[in-house]
Tab-separated table of C-alpha atoms in Angstrom:
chain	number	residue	atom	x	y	z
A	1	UNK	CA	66.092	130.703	-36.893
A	2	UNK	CA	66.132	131.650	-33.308
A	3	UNK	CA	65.763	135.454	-32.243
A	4	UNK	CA	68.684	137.666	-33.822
A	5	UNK	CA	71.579	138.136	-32.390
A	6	UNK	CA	72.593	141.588	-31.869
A	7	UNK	CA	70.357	142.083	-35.112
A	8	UNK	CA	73.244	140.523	-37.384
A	9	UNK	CA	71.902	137.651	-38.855
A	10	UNK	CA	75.731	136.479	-39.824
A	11	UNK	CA	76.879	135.862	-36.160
A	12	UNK	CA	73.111	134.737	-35.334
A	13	UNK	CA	73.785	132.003	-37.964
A	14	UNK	CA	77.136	131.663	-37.322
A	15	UNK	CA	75.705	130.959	-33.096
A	16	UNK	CA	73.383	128.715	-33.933
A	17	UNK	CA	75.873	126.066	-35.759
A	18	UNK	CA	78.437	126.205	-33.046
A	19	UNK	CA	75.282	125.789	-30.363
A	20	UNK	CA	73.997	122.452	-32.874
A	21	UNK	CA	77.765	120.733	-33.515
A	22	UNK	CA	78.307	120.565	-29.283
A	23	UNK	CA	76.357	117.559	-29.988
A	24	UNK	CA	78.774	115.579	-31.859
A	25	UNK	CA	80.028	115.001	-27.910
A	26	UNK	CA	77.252	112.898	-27.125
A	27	UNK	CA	78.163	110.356	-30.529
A	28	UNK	CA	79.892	107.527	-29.523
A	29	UNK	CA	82.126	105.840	-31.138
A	30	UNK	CA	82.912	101.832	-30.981
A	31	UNK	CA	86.430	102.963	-29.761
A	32	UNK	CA	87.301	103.083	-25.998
A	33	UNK	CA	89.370	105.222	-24.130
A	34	UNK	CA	92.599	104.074	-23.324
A	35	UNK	CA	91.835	103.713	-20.070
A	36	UNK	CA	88.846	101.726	-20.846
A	37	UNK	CA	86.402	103.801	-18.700
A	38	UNK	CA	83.994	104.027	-21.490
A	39	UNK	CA	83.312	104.577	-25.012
A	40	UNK	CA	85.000	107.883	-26.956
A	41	UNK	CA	82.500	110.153	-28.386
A	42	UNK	CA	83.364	112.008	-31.683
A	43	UNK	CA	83.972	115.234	-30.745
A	44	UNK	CA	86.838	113.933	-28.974
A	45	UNK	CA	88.109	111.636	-31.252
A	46	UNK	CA	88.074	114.566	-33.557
A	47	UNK	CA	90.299	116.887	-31.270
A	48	UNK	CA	92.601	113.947	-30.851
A	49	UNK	CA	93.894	112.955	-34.287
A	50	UNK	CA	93.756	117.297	-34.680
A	51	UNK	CA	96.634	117.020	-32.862
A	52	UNK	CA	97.950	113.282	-33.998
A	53	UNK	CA	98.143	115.495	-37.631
A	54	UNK	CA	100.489	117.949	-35.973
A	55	UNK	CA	102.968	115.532	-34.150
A	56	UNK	CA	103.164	113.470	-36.832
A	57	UNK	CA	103.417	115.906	-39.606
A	58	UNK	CA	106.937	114.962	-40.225
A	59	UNK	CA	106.497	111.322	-41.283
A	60	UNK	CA	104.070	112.523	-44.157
A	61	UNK	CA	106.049	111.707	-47.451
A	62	UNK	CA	105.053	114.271	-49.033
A	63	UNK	CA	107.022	117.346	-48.087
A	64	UNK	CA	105.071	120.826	-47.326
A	65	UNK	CA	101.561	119.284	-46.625
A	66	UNK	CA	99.035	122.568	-46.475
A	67	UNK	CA	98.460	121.458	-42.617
A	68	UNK	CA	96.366	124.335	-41.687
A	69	UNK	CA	93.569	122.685	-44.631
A	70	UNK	CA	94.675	119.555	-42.973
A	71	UNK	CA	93.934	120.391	-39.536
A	72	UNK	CA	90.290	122.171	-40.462
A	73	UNK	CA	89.433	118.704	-41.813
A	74	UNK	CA	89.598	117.092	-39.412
A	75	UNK	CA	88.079	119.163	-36.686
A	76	UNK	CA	84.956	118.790	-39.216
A	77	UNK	CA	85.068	115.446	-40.820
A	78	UNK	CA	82.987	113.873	-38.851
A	79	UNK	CA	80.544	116.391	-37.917
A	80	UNK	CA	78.204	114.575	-40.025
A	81	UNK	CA	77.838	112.244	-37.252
A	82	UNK	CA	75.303	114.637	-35.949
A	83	UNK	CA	72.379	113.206	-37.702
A	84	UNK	CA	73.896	109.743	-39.618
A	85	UNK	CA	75.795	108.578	-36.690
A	86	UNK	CA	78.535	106.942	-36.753
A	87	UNK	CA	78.885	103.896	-39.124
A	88	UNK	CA	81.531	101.061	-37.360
A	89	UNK	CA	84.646	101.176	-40.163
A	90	UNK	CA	83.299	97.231	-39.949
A	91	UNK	CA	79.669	97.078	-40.359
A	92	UNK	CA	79.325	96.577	-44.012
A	93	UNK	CA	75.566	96.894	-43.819
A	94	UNK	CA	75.842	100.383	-42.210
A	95	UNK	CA	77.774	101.515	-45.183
A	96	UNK	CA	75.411	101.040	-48.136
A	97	UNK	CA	73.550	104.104	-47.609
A	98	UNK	CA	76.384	105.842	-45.645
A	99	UNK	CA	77.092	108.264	-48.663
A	100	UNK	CA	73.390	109.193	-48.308
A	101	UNK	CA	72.977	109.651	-44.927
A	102	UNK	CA	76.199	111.803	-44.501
A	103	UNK	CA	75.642	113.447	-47.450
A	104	UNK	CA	72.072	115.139	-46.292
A	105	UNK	CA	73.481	115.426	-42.948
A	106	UNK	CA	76.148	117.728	-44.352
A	107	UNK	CA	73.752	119.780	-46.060
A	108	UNK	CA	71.785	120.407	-43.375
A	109	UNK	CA	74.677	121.051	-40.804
A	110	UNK	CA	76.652	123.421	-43.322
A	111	UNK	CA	73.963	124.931	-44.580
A	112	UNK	CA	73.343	126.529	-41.358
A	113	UNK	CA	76.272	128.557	-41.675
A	114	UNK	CA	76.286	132.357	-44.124
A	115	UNK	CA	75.549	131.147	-47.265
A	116	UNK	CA	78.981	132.296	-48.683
A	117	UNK	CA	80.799	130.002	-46.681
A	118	UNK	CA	78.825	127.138	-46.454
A	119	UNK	CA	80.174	125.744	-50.127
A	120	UNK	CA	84.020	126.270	-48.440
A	121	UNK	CA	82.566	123.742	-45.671
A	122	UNK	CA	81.098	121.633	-47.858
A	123	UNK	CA	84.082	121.426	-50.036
A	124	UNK	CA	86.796	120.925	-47.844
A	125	UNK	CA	83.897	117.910	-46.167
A	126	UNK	CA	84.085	116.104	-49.326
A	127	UNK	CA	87.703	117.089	-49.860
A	128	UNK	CA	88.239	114.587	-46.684
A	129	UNK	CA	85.461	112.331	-48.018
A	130	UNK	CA	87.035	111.682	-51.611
A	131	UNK	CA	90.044	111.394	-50.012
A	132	UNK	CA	92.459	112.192	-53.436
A	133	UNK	CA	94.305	115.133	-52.494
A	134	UNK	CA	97.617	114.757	-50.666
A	135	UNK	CA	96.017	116.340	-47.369
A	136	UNK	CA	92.623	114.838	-47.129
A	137	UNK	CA	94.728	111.126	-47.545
A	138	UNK	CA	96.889	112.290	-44.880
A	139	UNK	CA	93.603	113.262	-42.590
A	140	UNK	CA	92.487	109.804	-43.440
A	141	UNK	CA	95.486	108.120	-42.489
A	142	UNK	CA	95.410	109.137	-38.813
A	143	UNK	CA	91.803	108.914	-38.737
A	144	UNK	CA	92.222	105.282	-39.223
A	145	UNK	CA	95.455	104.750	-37.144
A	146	UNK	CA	93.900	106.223	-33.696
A	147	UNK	CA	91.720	103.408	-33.497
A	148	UNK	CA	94.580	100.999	-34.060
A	149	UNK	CA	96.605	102.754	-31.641
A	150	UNK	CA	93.489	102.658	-29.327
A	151	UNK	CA	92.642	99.318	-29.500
A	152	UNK	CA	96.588	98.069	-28.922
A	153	UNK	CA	96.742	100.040	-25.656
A	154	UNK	CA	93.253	98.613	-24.623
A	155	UNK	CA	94.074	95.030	-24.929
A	156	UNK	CA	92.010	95.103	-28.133
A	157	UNK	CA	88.495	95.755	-26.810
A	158	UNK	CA	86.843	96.861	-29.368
A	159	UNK	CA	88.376	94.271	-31.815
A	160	UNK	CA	87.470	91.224	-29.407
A	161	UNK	CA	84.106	92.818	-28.862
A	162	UNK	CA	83.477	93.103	-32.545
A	163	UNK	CA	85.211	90.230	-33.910
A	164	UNK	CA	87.694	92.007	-36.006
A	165	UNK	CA	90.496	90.123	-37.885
A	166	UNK	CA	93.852	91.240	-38.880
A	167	UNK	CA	93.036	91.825	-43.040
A	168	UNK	CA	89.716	94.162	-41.885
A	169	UNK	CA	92.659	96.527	-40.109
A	170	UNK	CA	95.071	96.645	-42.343
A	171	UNK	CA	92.444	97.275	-45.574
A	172	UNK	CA	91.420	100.060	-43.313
A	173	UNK	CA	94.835	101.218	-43.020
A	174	UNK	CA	95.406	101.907	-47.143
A	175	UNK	CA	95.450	105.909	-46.575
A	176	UNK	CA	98.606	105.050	-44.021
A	177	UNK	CA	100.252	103.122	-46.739
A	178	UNK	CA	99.976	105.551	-48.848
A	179	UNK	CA	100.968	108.705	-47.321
A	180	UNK	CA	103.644	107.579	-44.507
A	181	UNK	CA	106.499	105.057	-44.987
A	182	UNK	CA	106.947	106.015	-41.577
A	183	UNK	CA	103.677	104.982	-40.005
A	184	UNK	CA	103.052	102.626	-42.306
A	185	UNK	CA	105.697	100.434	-40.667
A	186	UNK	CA	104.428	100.991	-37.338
A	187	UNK	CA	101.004	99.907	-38.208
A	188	UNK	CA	102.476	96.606	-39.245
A	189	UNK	CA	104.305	96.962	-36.046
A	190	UNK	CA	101.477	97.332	-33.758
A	191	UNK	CA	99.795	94.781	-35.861
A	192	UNK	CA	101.793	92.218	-35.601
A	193	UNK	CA	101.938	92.985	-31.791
A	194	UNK	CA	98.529	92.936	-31.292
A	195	UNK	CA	98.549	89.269	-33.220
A	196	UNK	CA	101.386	88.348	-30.703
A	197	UNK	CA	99.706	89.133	-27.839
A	198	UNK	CA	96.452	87.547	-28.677
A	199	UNK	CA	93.991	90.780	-28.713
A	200	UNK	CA	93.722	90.231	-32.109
A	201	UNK	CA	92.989	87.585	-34.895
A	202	UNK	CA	94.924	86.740	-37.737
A	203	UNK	CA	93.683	85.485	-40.500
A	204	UNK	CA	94.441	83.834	-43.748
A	205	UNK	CA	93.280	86.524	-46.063
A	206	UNK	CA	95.863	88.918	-44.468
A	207	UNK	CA	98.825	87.216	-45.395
A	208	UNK	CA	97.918	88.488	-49.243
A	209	UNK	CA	98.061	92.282	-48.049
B	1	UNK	CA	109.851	104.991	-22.065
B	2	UNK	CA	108.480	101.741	-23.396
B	3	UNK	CA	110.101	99.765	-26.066
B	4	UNK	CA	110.895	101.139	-29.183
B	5	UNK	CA	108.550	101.149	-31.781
B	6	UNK	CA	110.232	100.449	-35.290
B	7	UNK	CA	113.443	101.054	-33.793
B	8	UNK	CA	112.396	104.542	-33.828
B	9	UNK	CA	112.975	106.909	-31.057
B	10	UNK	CA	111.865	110.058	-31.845
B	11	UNK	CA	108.327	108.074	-33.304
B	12	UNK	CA	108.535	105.938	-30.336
B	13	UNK	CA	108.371	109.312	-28.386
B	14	UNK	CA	105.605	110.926	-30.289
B	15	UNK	CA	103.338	107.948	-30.107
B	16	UNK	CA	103.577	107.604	-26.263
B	17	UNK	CA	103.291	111.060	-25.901
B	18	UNK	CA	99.438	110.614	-28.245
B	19	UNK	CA	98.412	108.006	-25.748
B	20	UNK	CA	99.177	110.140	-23.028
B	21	UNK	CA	97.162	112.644	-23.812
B	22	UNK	CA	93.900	110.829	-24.311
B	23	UNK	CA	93.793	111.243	-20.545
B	24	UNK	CA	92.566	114.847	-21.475
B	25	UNK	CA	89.631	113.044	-22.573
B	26	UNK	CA	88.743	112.166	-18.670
B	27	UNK	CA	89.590	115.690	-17.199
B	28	UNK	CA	85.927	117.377	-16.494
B	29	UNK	CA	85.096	120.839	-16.854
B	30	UNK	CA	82.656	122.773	-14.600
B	31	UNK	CA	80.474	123.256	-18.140
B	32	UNK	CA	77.984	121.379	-19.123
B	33	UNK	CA	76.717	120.059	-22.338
B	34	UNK	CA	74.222	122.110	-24.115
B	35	UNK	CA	71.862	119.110	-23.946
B	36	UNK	CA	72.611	119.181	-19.919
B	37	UNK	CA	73.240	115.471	-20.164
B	38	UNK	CA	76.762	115.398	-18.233
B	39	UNK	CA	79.726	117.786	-17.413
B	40	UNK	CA	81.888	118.835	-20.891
B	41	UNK	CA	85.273	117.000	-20.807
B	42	UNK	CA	88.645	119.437	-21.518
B	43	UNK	CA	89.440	117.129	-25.163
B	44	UNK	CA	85.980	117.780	-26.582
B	45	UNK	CA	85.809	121.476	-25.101
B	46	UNK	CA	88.994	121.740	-26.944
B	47	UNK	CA	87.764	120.835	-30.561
B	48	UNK	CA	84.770	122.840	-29.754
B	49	UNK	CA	86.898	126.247	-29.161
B	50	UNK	CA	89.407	125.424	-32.074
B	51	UNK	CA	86.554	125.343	-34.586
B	52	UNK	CA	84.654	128.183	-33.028
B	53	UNK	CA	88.032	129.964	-34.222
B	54	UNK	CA	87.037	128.894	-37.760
B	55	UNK	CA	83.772	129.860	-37.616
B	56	UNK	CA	84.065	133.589	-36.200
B	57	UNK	CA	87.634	134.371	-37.154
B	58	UNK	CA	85.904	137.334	-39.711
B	59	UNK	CA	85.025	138.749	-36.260
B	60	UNK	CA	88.014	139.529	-35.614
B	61	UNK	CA	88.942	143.559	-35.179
B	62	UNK	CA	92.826	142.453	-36.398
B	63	UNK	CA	92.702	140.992	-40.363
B	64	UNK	CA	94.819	137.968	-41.064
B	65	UNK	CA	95.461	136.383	-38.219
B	66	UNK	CA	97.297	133.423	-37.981
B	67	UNK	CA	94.533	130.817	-38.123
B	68	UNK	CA	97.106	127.971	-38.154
B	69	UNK	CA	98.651	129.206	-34.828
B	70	UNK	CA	95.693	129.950	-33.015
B	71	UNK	CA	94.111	126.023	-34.300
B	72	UNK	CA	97.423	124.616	-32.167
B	73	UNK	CA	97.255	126.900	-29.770
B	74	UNK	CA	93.570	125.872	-28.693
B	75	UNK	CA	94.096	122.467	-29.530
B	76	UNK	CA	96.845	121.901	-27.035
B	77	UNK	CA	96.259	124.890	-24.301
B	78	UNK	CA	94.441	122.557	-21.825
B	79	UNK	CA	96.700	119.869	-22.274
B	80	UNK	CA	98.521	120.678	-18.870
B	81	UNK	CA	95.084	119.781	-17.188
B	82	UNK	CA	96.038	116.353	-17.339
B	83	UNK	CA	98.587	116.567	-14.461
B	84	UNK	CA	97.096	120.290	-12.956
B	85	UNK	CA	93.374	119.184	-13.522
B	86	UNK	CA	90.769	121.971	-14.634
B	87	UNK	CA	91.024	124.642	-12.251
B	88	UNK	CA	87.449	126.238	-12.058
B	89	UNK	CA	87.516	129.828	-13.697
B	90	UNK	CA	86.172	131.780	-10.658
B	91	UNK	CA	88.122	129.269	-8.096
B	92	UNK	CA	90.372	132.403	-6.718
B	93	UNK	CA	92.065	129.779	-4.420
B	94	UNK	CA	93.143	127.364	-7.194
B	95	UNK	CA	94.396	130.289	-9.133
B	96	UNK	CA	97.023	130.540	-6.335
B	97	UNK	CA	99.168	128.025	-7.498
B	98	UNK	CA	97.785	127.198	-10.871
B	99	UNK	CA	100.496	129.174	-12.509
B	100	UNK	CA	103.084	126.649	-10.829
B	101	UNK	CA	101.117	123.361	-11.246
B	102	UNK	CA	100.883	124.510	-14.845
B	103	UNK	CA	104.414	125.077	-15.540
B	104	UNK	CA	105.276	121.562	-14.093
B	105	UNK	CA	102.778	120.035	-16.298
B	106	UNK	CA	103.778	121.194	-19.162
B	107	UNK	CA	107.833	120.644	-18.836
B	108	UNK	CA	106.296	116.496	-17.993
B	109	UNK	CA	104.298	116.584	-21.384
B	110	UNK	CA	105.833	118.637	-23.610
B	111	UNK	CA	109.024	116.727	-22.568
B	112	UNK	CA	107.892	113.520	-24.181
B	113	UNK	CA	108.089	115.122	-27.241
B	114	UNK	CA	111.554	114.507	-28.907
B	115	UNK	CA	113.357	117.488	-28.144
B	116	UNK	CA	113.919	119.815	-30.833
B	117	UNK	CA	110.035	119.969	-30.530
B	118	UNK	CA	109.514	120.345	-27.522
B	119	UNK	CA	110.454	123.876	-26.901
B	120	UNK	CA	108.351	124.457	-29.914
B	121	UNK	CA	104.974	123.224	-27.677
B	122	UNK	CA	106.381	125.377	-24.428
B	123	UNK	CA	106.220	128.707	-26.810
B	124	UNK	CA	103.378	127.569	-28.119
B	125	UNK	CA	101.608	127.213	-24.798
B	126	UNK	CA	103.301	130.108	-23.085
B	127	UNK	CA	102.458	132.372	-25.466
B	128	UNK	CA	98.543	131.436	-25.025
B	129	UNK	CA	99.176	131.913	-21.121
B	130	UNK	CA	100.607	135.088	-21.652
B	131	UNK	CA	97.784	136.605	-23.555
B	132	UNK	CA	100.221	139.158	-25.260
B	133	UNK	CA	100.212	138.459	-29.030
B	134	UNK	CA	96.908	139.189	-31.234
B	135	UNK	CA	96.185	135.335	-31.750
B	136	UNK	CA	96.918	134.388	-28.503
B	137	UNK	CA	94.498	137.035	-26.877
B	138	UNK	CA	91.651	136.024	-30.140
B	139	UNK	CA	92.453	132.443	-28.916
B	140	UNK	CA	91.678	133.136	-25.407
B	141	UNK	CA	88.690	135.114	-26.339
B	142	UNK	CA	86.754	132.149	-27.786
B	143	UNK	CA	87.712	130.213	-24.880
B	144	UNK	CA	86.282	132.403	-22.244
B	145	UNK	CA	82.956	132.951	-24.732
B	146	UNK	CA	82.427	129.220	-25.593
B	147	UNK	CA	81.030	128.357	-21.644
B	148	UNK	CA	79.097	131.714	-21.721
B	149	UNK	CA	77.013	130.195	-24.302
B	150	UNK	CA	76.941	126.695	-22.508
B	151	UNK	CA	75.571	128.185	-19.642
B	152	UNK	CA	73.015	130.457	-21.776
B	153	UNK	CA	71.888	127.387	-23.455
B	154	UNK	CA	71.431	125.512	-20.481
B	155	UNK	CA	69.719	127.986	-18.194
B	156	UNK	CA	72.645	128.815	-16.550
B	157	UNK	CA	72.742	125.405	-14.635
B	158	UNK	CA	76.685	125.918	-13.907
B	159	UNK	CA	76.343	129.895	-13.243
B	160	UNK	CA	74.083	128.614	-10.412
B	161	UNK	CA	75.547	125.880	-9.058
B	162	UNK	CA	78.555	128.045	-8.782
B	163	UNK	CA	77.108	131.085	-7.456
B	164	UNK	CA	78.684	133.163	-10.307
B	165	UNK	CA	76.856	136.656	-10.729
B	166	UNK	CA	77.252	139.045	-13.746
B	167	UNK	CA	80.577	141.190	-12.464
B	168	UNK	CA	82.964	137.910	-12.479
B	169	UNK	CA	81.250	136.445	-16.209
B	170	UNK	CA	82.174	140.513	-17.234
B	171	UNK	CA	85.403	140.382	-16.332
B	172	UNK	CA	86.843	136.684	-17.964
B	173	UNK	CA	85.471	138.071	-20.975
B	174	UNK	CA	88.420	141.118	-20.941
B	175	UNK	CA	89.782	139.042	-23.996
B	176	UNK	CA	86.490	139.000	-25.853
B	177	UNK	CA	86.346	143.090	-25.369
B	178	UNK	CA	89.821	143.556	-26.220
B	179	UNK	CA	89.946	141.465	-29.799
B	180	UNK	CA	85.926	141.789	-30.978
B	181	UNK	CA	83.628	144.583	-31.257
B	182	UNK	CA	81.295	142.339	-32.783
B	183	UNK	CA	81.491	139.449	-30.443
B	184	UNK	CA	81.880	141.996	-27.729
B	185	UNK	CA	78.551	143.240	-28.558
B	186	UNK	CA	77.285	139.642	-28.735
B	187	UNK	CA	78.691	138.884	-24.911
B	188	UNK	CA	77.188	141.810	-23.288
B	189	UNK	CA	73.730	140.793	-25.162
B	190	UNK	CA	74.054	137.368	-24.170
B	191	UNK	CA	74.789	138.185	-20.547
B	192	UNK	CA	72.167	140.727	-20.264
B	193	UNK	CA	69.400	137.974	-21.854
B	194	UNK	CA	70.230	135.433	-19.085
B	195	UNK	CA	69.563	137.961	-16.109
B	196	UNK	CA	66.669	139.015	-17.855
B	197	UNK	CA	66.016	135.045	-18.022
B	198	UNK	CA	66.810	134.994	-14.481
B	199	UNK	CA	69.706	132.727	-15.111
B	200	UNK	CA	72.604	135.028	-14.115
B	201	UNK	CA	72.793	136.885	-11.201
B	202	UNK	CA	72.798	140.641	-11.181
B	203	UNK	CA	75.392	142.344	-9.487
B	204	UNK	CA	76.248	146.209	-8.636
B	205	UNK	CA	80.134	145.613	-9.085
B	206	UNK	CA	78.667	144.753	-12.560
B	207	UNK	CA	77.474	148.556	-13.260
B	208	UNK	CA	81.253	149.562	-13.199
B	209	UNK	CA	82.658	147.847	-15.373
């Protein structure tokens, strides 16, 4: 713990978090801009599908979402990033100990915050991670649609670069499925667009989907 | 507008209106990051401020504020930088016609937005320009203290480069005073520590205020 803060060690606590998350701006992911420039870091990414959850509230199926708990989800979801990094939705190898990793990482992270508020962290964290309620599925489903929509507007970089094929995406997409009629059309849209155009492969394994 | 997605206009609308604003991602602030590595971008300062309102909303002089509103507030308040750019806080010339620039970027990006939501966003925005309710004046608050701790952390590298002394930090942070005896208290320590650091210039105009 750094020096107090106007001796209240609350808002001292409460400093030091916000001072350790402005490094979730220096994560990248393996998503680019839409202008290509460069790789988006996760802070970003975060602030964007923040607001993706708010214009496309209305296509959830589910009437009356709670989309304030919707909204502090995903500011934090990924926060975790801080010390795990950020596993590629692809690398399969990455993911074995992902649990692990994030899980630690989230104890660390929250538990820099007043102790009586770090459990309401680490719920609603796991909340998004578990991904059963009707909000945290939601959360997920844009979480995995902004890279979709990224990589169509990019001429697929990210899918070329990794070799991504068409059944990879749309297993990705199940949260969209599930939550949006709506957007689940346009991610076969944008899919099948993508295919079209030749930024990204199809495969035989997709067809079962 | 580009072809129709699903043969959906108002979807159609929203999604072009989510690519366009990843451009927000590429609009550079005059902060830096806390690790110094590069200038903070206006789409990851935004996330930053709109969980800061999480985090310190018991802070607060006014109970139950609208946490919801304030989230959407700071998550689109900066969008208009994408046409106006980021006009430097202490830039007394930009301020001439920011107002204007402003208003034109907003009636361009707001007006993507199907248009029974639309004049949703414009309140939404105004009402964080005008500074007049209680969340739109806590809103602004953690927007004015979130580079006062960027520049704390980093040994005032954009205080410097800027020439900014004590007097001009004092008065952006009218917000802070008016919502937040706590983090009022917290500003004027955190202010007085960096010209005790010798990372903020003193100035007599300061004494008045």
């Amino acid at each position: 713990m750094t020096d107090l803060w106007i001796d209240n060690e609350r808002l001292t606590k409460q400093i030091s978090f916000l001072v350790e998350i402005d490094k979730l701006k220096t994560v990248l992911r393996k998503t680019f801009l839409i202008d290509k420039s460069r790789l988006e870091n996760t802070a970003e990414h975060s602030w964007h599908v923040s607001l993706m959850a708010v214009v496309l509230l209305e296509h959830a199926n589910e009437p009356s979402l709670d989309l304030n708990r919707i909204i502090r989800m995903l500011l934090l979801h990924d926060l975790v990033e801080i010390d795990a990094g950020d596993t590629f939705a692809y690398d399969s190898q990455g993911y074995l100990d992902k649990e692990e990793r994030e899980q630690a990482a989230a104890a660390r992270l929250f538990g820099m915050l007043p102790d009586d508020v770090k459990g309401e962290w680490m719920t609603l964290w796991r909340e998004f991670e578990d991904g059963t309620t009707r909000e945290a599925k939601y959360a997920a489903a844009l979480d995995r649609l902004q890279p979709v929509i990224h990589n169509h507007y990019t001429g697929g970089v990210s899918w070329k670069k990794n070799g991504i094929v068409r059944s990879q995406v749309l297993k990705r997409l199940d949260p969209v499925r599930e939550t949006s009629d709506t957007l689940w059309k346009f991610a076969q849209e944008i899919i099948q667009r993508s295919i079209d155009m030749g930024i990204l492969f199809d495969d035989p394994t997709a067809k079962e989907v």
